[in-house]
GROMACS .gro file of C-alpha atoms in nm:
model
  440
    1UNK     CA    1  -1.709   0.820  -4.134
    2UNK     CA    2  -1.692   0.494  -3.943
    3UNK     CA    3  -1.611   0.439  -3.546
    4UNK     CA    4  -1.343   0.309  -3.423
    5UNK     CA    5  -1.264   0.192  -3.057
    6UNK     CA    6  -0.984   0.162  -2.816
    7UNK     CA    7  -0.867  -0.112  -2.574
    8UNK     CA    8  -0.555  -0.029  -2.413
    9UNK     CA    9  -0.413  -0.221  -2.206
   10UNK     CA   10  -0.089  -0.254  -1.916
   11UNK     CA   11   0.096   0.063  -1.777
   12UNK     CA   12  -0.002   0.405  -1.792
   13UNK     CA   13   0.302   0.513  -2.077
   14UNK     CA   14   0.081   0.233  -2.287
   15UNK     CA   15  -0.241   0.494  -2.206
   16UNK     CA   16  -0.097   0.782  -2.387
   17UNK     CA   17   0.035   0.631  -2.657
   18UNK     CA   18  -0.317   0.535  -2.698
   19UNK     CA   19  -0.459   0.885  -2.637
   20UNK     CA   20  -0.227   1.025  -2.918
   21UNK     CA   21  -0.330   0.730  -3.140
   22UNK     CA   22  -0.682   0.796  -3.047
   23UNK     CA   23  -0.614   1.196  -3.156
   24UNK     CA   24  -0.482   1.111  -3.503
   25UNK     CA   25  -0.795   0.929  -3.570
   26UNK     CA   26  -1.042   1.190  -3.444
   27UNK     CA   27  -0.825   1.449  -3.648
   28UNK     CA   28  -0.889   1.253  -3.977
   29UNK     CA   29  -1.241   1.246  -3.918
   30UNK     CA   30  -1.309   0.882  -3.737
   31UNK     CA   31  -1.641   0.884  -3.488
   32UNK     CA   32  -1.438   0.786  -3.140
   33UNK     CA   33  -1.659   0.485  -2.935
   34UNK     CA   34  -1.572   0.425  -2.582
   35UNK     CA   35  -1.699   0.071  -2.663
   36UNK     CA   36  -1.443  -0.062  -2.849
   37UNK     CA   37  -1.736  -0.409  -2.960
   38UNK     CA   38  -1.945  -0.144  -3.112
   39UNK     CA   39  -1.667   0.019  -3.323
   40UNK     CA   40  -1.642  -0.066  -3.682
   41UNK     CA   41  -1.284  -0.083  -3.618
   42UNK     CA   42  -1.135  -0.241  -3.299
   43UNK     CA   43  -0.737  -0.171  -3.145
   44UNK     CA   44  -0.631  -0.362  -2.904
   45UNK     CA   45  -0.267  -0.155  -2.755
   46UNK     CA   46  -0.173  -0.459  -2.598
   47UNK     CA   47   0.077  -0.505  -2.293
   48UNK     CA   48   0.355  -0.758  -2.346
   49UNK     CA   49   0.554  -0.692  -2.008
   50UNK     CA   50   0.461  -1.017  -1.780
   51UNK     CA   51   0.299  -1.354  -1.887
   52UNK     CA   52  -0.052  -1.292  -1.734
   53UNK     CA   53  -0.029  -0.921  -1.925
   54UNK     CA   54   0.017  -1.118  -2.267
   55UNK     CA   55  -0.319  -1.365  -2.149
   56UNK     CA   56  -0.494  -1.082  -2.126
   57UNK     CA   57  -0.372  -0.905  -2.472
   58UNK     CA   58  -0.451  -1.221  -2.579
   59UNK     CA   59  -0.818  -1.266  -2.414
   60UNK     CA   60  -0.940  -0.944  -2.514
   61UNK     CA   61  -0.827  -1.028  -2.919
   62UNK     CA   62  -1.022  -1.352  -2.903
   63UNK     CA   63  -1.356  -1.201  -2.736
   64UNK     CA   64  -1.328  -0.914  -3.043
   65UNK     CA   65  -1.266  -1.153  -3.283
   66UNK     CA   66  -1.609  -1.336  -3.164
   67UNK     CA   67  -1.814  -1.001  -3.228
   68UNK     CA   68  -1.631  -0.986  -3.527
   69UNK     CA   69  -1.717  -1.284  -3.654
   70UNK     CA   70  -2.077  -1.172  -3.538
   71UNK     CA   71  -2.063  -0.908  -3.780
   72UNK     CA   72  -2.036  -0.647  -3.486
   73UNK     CA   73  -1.707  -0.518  -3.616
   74UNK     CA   74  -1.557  -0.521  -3.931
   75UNK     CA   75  -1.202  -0.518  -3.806
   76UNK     CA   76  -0.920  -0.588  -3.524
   77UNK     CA   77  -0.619  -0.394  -3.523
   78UNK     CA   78  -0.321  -0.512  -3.284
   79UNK     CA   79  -0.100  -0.255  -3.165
   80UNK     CA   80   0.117  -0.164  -2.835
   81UNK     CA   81   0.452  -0.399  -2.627
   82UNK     CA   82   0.297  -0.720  -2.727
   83UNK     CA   83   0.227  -0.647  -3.120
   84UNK     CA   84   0.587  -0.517  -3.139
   85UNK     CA   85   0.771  -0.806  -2.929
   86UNK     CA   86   0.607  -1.082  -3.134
   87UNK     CA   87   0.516  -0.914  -3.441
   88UNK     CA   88   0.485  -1.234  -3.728
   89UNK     CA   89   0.368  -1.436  -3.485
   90UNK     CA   90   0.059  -1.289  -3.392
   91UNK     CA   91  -0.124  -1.314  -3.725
   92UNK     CA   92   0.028  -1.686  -3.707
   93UNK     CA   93  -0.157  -1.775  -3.407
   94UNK     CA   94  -0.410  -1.465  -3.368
   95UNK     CA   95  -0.607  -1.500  -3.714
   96UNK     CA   96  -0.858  -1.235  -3.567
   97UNK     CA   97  -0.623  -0.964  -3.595
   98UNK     CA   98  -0.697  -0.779  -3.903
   99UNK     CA   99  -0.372  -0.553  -3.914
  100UNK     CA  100  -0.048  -0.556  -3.672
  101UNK     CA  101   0.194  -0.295  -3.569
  102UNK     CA  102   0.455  -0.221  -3.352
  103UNK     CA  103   0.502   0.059  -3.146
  104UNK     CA  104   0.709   0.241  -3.418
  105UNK     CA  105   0.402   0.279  -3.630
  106UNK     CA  106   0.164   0.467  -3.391
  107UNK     CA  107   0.195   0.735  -3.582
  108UNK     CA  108   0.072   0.541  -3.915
  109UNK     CA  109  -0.243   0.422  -3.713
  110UNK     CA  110  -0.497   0.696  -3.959
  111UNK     CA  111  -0.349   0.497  -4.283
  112UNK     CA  112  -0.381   0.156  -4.056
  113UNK     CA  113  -0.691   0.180  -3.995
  114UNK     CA  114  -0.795   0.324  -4.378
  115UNK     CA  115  -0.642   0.005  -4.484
  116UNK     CA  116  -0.799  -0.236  -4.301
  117UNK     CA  117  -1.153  -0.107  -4.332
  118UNK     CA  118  -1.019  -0.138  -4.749
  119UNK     CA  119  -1.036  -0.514  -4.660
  120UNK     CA  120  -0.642  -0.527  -4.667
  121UNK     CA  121  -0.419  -0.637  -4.349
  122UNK     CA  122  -0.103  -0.465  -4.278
  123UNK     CA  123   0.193  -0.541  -4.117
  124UNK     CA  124   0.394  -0.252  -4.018
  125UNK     CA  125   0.717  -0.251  -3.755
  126UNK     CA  126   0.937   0.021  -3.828
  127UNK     CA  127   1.204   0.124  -3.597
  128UNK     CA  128   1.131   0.139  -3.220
  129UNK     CA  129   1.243   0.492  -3.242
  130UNK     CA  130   1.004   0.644  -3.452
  131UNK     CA  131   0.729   0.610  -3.173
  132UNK     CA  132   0.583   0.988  -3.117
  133UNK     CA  133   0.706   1.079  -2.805
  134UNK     CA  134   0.445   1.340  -2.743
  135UNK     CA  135   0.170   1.512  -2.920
  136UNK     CA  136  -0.231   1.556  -2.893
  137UNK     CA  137  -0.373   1.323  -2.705
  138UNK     CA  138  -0.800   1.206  -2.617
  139UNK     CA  139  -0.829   1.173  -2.263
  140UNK     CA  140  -0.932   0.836  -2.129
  141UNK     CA  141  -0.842   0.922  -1.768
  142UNK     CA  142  -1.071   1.244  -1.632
  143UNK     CA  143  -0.888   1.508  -1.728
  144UNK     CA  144  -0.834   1.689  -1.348
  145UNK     CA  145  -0.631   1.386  -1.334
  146UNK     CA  146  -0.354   1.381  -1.645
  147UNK     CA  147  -0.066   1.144  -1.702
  148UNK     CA  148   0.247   1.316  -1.822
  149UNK     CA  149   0.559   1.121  -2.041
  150UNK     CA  150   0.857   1.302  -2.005
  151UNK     CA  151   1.091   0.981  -2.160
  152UNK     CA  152   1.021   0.658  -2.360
  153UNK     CA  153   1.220   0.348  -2.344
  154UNK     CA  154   1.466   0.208  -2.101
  155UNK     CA  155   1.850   0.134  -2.073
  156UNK     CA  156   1.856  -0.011  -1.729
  157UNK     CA  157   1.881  -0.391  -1.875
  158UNK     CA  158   1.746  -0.576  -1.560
  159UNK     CA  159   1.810  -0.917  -1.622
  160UNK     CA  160   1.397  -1.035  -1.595
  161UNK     CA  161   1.259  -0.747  -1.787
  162UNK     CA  162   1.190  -0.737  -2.206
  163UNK     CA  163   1.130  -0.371  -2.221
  164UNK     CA  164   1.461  -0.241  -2.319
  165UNK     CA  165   1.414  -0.503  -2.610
  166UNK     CA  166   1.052  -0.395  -2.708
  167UNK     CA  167   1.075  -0.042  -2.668
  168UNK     CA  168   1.459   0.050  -2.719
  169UNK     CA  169   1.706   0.245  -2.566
  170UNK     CA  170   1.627   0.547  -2.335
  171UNK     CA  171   1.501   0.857  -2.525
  172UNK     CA  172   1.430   1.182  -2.315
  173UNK     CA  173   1.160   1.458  -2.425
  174UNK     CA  174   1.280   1.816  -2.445
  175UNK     CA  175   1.223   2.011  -2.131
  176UNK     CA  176   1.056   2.238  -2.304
  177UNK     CA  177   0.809   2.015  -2.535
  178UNK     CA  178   0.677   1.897  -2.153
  179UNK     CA  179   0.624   2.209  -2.024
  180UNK     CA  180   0.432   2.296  -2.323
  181UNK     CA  181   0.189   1.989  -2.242
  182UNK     CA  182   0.226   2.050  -1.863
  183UNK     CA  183   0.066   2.394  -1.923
  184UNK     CA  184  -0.191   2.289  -2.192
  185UNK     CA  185  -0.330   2.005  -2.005
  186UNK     CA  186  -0.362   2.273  -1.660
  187UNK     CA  187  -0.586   2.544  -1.910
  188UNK     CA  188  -0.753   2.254  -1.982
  189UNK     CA  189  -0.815   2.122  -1.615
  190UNK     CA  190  -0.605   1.960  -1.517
  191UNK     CA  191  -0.505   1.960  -1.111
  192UNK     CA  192  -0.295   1.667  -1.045
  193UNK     CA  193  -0.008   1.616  -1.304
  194UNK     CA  194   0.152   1.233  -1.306
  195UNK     CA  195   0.505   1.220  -1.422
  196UNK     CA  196   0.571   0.885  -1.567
  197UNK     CA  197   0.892   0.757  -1.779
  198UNK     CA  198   1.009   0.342  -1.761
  199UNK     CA  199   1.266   0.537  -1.534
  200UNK     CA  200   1.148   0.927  -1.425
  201UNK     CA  201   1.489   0.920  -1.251
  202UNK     CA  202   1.670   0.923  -1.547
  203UNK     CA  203   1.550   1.198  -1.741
  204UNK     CA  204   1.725   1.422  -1.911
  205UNK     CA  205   2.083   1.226  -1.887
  206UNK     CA  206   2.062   1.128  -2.268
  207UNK     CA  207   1.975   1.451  -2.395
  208UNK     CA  208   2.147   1.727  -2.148
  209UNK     CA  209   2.434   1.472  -2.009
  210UNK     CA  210   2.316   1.514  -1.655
  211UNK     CA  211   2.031   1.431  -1.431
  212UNK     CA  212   1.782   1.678  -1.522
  213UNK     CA  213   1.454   1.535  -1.322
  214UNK     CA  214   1.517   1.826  -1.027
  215UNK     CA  215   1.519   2.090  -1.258
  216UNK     CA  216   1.187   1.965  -1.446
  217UNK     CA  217   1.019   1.910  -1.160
  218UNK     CA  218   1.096   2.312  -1.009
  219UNK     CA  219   0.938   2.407  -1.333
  220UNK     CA  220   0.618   2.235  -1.336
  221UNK     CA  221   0.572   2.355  -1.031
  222UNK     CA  222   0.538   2.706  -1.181
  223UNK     CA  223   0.255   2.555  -1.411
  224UNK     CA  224  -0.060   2.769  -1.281
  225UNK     CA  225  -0.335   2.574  -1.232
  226UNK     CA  226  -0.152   2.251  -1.140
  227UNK     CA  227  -0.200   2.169  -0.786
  228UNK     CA  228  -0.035   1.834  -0.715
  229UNK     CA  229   0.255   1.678  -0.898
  230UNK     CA  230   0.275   1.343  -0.848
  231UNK     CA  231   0.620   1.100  -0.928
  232UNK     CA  232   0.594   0.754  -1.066
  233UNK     CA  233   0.855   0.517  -1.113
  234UNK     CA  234   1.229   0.643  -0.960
  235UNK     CA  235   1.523   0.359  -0.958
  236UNK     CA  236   1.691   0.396  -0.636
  237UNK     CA  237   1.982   0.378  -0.810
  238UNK     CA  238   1.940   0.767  -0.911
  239UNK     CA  239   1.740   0.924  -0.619
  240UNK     CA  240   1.952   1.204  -0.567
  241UNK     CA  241   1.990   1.443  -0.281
  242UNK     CA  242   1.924   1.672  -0.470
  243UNK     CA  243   1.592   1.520  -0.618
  244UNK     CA  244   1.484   1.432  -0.237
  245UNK     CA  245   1.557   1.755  -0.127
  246UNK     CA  246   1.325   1.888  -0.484
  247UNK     CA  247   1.029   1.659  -0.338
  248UNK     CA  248   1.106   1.820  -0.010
  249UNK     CA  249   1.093   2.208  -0.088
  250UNK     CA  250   0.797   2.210  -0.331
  251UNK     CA  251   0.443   2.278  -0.210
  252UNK     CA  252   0.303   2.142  -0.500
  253UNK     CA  253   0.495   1.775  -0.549
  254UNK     CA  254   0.319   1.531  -0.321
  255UNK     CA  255   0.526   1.355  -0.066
  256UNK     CA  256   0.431   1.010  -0.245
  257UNK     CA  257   0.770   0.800  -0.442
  258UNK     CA  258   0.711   0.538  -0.639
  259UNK     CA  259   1.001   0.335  -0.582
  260UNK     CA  260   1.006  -0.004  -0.774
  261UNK     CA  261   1.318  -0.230  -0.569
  262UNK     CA  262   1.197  -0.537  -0.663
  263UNK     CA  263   1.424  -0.711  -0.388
  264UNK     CA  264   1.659  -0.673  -0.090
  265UNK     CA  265   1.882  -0.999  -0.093
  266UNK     CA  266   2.227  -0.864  -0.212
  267UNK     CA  267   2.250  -1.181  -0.500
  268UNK     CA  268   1.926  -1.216  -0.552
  269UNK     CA  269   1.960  -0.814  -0.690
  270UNK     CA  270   2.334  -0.883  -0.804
  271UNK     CA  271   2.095  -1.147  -1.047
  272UNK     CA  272   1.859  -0.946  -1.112
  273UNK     CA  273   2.107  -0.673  -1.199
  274UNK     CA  274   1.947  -0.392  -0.987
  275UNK     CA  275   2.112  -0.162  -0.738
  276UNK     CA  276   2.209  -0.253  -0.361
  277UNK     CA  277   2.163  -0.523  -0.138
  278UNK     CA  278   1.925  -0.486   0.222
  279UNK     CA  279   2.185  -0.228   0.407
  280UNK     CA  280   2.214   0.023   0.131
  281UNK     CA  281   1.839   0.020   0.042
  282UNK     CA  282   1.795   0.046   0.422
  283UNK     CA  283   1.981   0.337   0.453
  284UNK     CA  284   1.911   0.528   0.111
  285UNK     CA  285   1.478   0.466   0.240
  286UNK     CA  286   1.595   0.584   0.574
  287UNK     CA  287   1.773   0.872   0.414
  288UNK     CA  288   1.430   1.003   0.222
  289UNK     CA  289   1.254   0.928   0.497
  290UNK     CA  290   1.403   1.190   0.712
  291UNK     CA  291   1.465   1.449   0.385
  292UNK     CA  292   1.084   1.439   0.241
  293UNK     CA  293   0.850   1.446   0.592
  294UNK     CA  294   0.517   1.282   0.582
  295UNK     CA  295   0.669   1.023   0.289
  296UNK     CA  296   0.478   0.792   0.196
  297UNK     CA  297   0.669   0.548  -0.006
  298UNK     CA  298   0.543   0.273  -0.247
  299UNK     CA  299   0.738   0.029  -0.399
  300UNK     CA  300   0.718  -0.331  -0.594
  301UNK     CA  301   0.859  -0.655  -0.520
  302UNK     CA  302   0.953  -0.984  -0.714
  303UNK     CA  303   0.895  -1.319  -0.589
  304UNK     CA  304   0.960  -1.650  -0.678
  305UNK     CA  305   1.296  -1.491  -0.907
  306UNK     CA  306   1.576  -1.778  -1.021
  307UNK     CA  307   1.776  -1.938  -0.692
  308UNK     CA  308   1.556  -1.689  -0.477
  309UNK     CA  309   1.636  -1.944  -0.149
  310UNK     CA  310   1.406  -1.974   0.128
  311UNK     CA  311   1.666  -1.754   0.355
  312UNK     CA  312   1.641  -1.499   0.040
  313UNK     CA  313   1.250  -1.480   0.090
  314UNK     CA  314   1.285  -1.530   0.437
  315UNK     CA  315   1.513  -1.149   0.405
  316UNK     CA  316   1.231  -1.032   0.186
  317UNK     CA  317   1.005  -1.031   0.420
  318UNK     CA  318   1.195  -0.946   0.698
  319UNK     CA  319   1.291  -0.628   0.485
  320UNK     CA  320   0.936  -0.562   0.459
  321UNK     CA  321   0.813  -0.609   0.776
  322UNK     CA  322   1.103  -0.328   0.878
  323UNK     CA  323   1.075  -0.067   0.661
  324UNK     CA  324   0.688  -0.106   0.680
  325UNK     CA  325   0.614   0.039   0.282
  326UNK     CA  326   0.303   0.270   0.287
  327UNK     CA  327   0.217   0.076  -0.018
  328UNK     CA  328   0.357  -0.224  -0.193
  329UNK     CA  329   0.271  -0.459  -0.462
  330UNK     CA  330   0.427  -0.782  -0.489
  331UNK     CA  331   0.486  -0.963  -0.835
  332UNK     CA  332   0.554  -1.335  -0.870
  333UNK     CA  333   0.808  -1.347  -1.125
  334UNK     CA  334   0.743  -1.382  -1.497
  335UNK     CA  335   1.008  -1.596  -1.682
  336UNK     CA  336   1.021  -1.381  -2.036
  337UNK     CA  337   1.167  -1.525  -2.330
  338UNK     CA  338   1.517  -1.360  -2.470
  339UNK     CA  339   1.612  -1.223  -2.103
  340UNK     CA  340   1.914  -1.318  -1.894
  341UNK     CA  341   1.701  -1.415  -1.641
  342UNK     CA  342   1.457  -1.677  -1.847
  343UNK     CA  343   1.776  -1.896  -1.890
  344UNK     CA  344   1.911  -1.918  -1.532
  345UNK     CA  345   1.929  -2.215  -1.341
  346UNK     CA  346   1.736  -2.304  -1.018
  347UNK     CA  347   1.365  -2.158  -1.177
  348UNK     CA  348   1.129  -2.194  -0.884
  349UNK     CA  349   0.787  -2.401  -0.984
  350UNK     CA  350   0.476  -2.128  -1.038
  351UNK     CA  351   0.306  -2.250  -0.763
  352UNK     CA  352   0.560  -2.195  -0.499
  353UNK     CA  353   0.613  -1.819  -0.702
  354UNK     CA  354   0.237  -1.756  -0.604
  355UNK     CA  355   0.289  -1.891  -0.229
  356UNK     CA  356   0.584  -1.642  -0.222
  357UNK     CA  357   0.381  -1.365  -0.335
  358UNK     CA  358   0.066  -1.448  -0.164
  359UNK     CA  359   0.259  -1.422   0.155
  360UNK     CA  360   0.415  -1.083   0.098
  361UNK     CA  361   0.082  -0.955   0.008
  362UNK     CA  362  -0.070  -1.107   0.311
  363UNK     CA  363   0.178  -0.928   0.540
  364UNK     CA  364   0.179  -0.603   0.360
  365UNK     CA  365  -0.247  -0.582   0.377
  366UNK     CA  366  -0.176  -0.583   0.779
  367UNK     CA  367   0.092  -0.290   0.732
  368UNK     CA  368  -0.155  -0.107   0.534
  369UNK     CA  369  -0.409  -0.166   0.789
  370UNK     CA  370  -0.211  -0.033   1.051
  371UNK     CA  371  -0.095   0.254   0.845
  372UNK     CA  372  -0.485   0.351   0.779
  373UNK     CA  373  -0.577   0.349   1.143
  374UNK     CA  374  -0.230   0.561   1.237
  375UNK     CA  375  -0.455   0.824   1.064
  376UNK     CA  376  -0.713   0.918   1.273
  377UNK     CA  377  -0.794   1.221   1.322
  378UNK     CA  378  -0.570   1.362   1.072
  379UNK     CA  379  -0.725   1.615   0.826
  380UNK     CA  380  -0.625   1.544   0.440
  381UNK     CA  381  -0.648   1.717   0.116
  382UNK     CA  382  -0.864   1.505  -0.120
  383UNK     CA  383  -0.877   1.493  -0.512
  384UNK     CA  384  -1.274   1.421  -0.549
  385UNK     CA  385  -1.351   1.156  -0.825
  386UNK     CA  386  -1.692   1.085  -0.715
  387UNK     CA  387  -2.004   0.908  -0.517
  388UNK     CA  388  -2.023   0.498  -0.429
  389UNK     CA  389  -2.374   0.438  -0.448
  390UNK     CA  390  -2.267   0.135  -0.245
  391UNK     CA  391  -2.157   0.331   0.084
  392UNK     CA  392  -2.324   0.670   0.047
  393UNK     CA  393  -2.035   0.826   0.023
  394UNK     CA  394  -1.821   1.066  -0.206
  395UNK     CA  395  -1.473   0.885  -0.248
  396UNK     CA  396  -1.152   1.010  -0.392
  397UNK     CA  397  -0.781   1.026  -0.308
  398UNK     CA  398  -0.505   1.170  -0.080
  399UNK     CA  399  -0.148   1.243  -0.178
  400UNK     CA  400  -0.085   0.876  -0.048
  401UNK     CA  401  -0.276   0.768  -0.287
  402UNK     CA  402  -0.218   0.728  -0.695
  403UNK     CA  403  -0.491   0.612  -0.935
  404UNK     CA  404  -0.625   0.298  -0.985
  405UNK     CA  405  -0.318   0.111  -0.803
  406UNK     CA  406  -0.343   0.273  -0.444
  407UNK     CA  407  -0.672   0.304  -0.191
  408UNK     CA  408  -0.889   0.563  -0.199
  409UNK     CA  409  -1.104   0.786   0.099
  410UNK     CA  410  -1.477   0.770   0.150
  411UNK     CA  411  -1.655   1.082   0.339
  412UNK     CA  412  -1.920   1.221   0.394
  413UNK     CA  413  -2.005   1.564   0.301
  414UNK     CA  414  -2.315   1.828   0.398
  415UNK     CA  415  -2.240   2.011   0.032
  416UNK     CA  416  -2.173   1.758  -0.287
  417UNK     CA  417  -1.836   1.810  -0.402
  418UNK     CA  418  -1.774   1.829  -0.782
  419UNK     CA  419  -1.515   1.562  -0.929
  420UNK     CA  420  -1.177   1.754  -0.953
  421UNK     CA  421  -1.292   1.960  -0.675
  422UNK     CA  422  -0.989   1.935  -0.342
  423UNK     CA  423  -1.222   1.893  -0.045
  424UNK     CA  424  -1.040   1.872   0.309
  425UNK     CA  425  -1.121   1.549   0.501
  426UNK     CA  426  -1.085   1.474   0.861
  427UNK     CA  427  -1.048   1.042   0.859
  428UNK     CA  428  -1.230   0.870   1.143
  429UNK     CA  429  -1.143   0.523   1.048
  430UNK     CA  430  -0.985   0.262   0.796
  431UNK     CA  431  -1.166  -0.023   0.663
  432UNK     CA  432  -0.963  -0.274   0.421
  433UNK     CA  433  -0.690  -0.022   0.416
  434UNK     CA  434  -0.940   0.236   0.251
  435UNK     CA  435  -0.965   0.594   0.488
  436UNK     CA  436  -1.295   0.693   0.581
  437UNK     CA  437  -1.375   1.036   0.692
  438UNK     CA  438  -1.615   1.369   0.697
  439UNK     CA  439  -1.549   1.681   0.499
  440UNK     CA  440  -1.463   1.988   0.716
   0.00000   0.00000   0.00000
């Protein structure tokens, strides 16, 4: 049977579409290659979110269609956000790509892929709706460490955002079809259990009329095997009480929110059609802060957005600076074609959007820094992932800490620690807002 290979590309929900993709394959017989240039067939599950995600969709397309050309591979399927946001136009202008699809047809990628390797290049974009919102899945990440999707799309319509428009309205998973997975993916290692959605916050509202995120979260908790549960992506607009006081009581739930504001200028947000303005986010942070000790707290930032004034950036910062975010990541904005926010007036130029967010960045590296070195002496719980031949030193990560887009800790230990294995850590310094420390 031949190979095929996967390239999959933007946010995490994009990773397990891929792993279930990846599953029907395997299922119908297809050799799995982690290279995706030495597959006879290559996907590319693009990201479509943000300009520089598209350049890289689009990079990775053109460097597979060189090996193809090569006769390394014998085709290039495009799937994933970008694929099913531009659709026609990517055959147009990408001639590489073999076959296109949009999200709606991951579960048609077995007959996708027959087709292509046939010599014939389909088009497929059914309805948004049809995309599998769970099922078996190939592990990409190391499976102590498992990603869970407990809702696909998004009806929060922020005015700069396209993924209400490439992945459809908000469509919760059965409490029970998670828990299922939840329990599956602990027999099969898993320790540390990701809950991801566009919006986690809003789970459950669709399908049980209510905010049902509390609820879920008591009974994963109950999962045996599952040691940390970890909570991506909450709008402030629906962190609860309730939900804080969840995060609170449970052993197993990290004290780590993900917590994407995106800005604190009252019309700046009013634009961007998000909730709040600098006293109520002030308050609602201050609020979790004292409900969920030891929080750490990560959120993400725009710069650069339409009529953002220098007194609006000047807040920004200011805002920042105050609350003094754990961890933050700063965006300069993206304007996106067919969103509210693409035809306002008073766009900023692209190089004063990178100043913007070059300076938020700047100022949040110190807070991070300081952060680090407030740490001491402390003793933390770490998720082993493995040794830097660089340092010496086994590295892995805290509860403050989420893959791939937060720091990590580097200690030394007398006994090698296995990866998945929770070693406890005393930190003795920070370097580049990494911890550093020596198992107990």
């Amino acid at each position: 049977m031949a190979s095929v290979g996967m390239i999959s590309l933007g946010c995490e929900k994009n990773r397990v579409d891929a792993e279930m993709m990846m599953a029907r394959l395997q299922k119908a017989g297809y050799e799995l290659v982690d290279d995706a240039s030495c597959a006879d067939v290559a996907i590319v599950n693009t990201c479509g979110f943000i300009e520089a995600a598209k350049k890289e969709s689009i990079g990775e397309i053109l460097e597979l269609g060189k090996q193809k050309a090569a006769g390394q591979i014998k085709a290039i399927v495009v799937t994933g956000c970008m694929a099913e946001r531009y659709q026609q136009e990517i055959r147009k202008e990408l001639p590489e790509a073999d076959a296109v699809c949009g999200i709606g047809a991951d579960a048609d990628i077995v007959e996708v892929v027959n087709r292509t390797l046939r010599g014939e290049h389909p088009e497929l974009f059914p309805e948004k709706t049809l995309l599998p919102l769970c099922g078996e899945r190939v592990h990409s990440t190391p499976l102590y460490s498992s990603y869970i999707k407990i809702a696909e799309g998004c009806d929060n319509r922020c005015s700069y955002c396209a993924i209400p428009l490439i992945r459809g309205p908000y469509r919760s998973r059965p409490m029970e079809s998670i828990l299922e997975e939840a329990k599956a993916l602990a027999e099969s290692g898993t320790k540390e259990l990701i809950v991801i959605a566009q919006d986690t916050t809003r789970y459950g509202r669709d399908l049980y009329k209510k905010w049902m995120l509390p609820e879920l979260l008591h009974k994963l908790c109950s999962v045996d095997g599952v040691e940390w549960i970890r909570l991506l992506y909450c709008y402030p607009d629906f962190m609860t009480e309730e939900l804080m006081d969840t995060i609170a009581q449970e052993p197993k739930i990290v004290k780590y929110v993900d917590l994407p504001l995106q800005h604190c200028s009252g019309p700046v947000l009013r634009a961007m059609r998000r909730f709040g303005d600098r006293e109520k986010l002030t308050a609602l942070i201050g609020k979790m802060r004292e409900r969920i000790p030891g929080l750490v707290l990560r959120t993400t930032v725009i710069a650069g957005f339409p009529g953002e004034t220098e007194e609006d950036f000047a807040e920004l910062c200011d805002f920042i600076k105050e609350i003094r975010f754990e961890r933050l990541g700063c965006f300069a904005y993206s304007q996106e074609e067919d969103t509210p926010a693409a035809e306002m007036e008073n766009q900023i130029e692209e190089d004063e959007k990178r100043r913007r967010a070059g300076r938020v960045m700047e100022t949040q590296m110190g807070i991070m820094q300081d952060w680090g070195e407030a740490q001491v002496g402390r003793v933390f719980d770490v998720l082993t992932e493995g040794f830097d031949e660089e340092t010496q030193c086994w590295f892995g990560r805290s509860y403050a800490d989420a893959p791939e887009i937060d720091g990590r800790v580097y200690f030394t230990a007398a006994d090698a620690p296995a990866p998945g294995q929770f070693v406890r850590v005393r930190i003795t310094a920070c370097m580049d807002c990494d911890l550093m420390g020596e198992a107990e």
